[in-house]
Coordinates of C-alpha atoms in Angstrom, one line a residue:
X1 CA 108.7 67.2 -82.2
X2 CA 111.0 69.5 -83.1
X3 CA 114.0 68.1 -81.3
X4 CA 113.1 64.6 -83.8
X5 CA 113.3 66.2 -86.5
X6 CA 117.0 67.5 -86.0
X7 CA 117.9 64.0 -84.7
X8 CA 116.6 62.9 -88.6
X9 CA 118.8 66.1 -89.8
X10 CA 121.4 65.0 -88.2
X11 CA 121.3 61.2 -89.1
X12 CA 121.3 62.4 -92.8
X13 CA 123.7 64.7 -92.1
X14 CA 126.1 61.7 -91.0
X15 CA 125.4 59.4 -93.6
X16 CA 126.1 62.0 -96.1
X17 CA 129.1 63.0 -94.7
X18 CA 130.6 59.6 -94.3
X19 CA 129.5 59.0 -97.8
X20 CA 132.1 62.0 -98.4
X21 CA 134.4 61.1 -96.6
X22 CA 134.9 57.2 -97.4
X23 CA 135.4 59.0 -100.6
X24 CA 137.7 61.5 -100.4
X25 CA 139.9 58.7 -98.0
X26 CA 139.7 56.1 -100.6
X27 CA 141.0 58.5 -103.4
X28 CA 143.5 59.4 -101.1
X29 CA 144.8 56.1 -100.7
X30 CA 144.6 55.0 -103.9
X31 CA 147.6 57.6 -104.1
X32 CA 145.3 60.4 -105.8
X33 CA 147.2 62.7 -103.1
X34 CA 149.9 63.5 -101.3
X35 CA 151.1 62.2 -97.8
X36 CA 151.3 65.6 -96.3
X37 CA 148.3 66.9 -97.1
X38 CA 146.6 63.6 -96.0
X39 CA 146.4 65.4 -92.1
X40 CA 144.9 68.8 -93.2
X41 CA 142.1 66.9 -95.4
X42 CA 140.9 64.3 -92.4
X43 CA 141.2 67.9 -90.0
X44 CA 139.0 69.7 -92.5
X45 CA 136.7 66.5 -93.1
X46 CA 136.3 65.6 -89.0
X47 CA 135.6 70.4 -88.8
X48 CA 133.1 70.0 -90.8
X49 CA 131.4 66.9 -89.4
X50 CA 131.6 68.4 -85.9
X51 CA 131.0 72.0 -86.6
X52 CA 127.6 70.9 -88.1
X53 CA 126.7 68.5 -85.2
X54 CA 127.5 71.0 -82.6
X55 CA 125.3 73.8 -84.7
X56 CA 122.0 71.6 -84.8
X57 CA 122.7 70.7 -81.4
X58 CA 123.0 74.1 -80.2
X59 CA 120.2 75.1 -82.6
X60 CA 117.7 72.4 -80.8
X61 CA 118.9 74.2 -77.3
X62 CA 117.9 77.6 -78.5
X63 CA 115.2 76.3 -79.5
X64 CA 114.2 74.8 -76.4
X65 CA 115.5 77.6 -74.2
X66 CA 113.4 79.8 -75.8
X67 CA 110.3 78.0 -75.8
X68 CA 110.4 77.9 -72.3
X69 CA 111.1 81.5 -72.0
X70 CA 108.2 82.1 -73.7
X71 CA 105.9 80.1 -71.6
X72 CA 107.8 81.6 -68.3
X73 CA 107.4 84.9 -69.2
X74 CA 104.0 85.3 -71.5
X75 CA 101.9 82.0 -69.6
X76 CA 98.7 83.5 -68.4
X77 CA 98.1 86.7 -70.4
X78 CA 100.1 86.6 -73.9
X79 CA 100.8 83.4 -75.1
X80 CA 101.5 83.1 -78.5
X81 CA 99.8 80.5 -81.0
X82 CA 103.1 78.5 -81.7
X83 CA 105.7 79.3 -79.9
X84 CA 108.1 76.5 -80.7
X85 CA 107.9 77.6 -84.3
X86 CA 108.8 81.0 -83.4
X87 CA 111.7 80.3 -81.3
X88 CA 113.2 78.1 -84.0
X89 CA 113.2 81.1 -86.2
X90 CA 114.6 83.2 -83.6
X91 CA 117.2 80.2 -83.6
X92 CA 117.9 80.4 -87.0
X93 CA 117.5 83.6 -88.1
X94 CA 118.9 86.4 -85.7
X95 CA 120.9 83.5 -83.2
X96 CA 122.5 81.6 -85.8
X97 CA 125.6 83.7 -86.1
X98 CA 126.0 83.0 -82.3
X99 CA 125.6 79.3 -82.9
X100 CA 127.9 79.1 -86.0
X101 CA 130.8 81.0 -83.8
X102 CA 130.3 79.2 -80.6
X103 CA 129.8 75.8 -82.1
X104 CA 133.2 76.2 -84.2
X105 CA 135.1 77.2 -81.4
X106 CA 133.7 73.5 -79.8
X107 CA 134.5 72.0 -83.3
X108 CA 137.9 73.0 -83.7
X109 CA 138.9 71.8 -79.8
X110 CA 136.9 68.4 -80.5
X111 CA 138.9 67.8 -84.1
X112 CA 142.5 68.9 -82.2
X113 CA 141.4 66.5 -79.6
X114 CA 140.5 63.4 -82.5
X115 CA 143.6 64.5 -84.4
X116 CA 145.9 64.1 -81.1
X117 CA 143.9 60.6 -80.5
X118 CA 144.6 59.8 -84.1
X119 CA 148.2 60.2 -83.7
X120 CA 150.3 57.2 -83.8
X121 CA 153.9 58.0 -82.6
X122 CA 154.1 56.4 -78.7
X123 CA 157.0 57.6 -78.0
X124 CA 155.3 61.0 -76.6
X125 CA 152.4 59.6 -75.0
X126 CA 152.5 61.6 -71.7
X127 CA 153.1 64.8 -73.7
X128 CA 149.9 63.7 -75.9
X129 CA 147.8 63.1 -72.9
X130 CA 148.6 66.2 -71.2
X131 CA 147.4 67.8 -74.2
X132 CA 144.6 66.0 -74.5
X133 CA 143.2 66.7 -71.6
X134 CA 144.1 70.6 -71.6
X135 CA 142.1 70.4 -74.3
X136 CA 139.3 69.0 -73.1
X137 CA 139.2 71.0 -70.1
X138 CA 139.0 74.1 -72.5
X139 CA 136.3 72.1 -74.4
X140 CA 134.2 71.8 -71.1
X141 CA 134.5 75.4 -70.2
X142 CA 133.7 76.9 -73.4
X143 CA 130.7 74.4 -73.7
X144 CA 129.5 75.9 -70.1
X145 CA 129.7 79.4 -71.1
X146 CA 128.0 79.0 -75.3
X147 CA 124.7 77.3 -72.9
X148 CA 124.6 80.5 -71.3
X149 CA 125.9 82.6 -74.1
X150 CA 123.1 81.6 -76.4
X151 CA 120.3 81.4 -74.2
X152 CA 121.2 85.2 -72.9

């Protein structure tokens, strides 16, 4: 139930982003800005899209983590009435500065990693690929330590 519900967050989330950002690229092409600062608007526009998608994402998996913690450890004497709802407060209360930090470390390697797939000079493709996947490598280890960095 509660894992729909961000899905439908996140789908709004999308469609107004890309409702943004078909905006903000059309004005920019129209000439309303300048060719150098064309790269740090899509990195700031493709930040924020995945920044938010990794926090609900990670939010959901707090969620979840600590529902089943809560069933684990308080089963057959304390169980509480709801204890989805409660672990989604914990989530988003007292955890989301976790989330926030852990997601935008994510964020910032999966828009270096768009930005470098973006890039259209071939004369440096092995250069570009080595990069690439260095930064995915760092991407997958970070994302193995935030699942048990947030569930801790």
């Amino acid at each position: 139930m509660c894992r729909t519900r961000f899905i439908a967050v996140q789908a709004v989330w999308l469609i107004i982003w890309l409702v943004a950002a078909s905006s903000i690229l059309n004005n920019m092409n129209n000439g309303d800005a300048s060719g150098g600062g064309q790269g740090i608007v899509v990195f700031f526009l493709l930040l924020s899209f995945y920044w938010t998608t990794q926090v609900l994402k990670n939010i959901v998996h707090v969620t979840c983590s600590g529902s089943f913690a809560t069933w684990y450890f308080l089963y057959p004497q304390a169980m509480p009435q709801n204890p989805t709802i409660a672990a989604l407060k914990r989530a988003s209360w007292t955890s989301l500065g976790s989330i926030a930090l852990g997601s935008l470390i994510i964020a910032v390697l999966q828009t270096m990693r768009a930005m470098i797939r973006m890039g259209r000079n071939n004369r440096n493709n092995f250069v570009r690929c080595c990069i690439e996947c260095i930064l995915k490598c760092l991407e997958d280890m970070i994302r193995f330590f935030n699942i048990y960095a947030f569930t801790h």
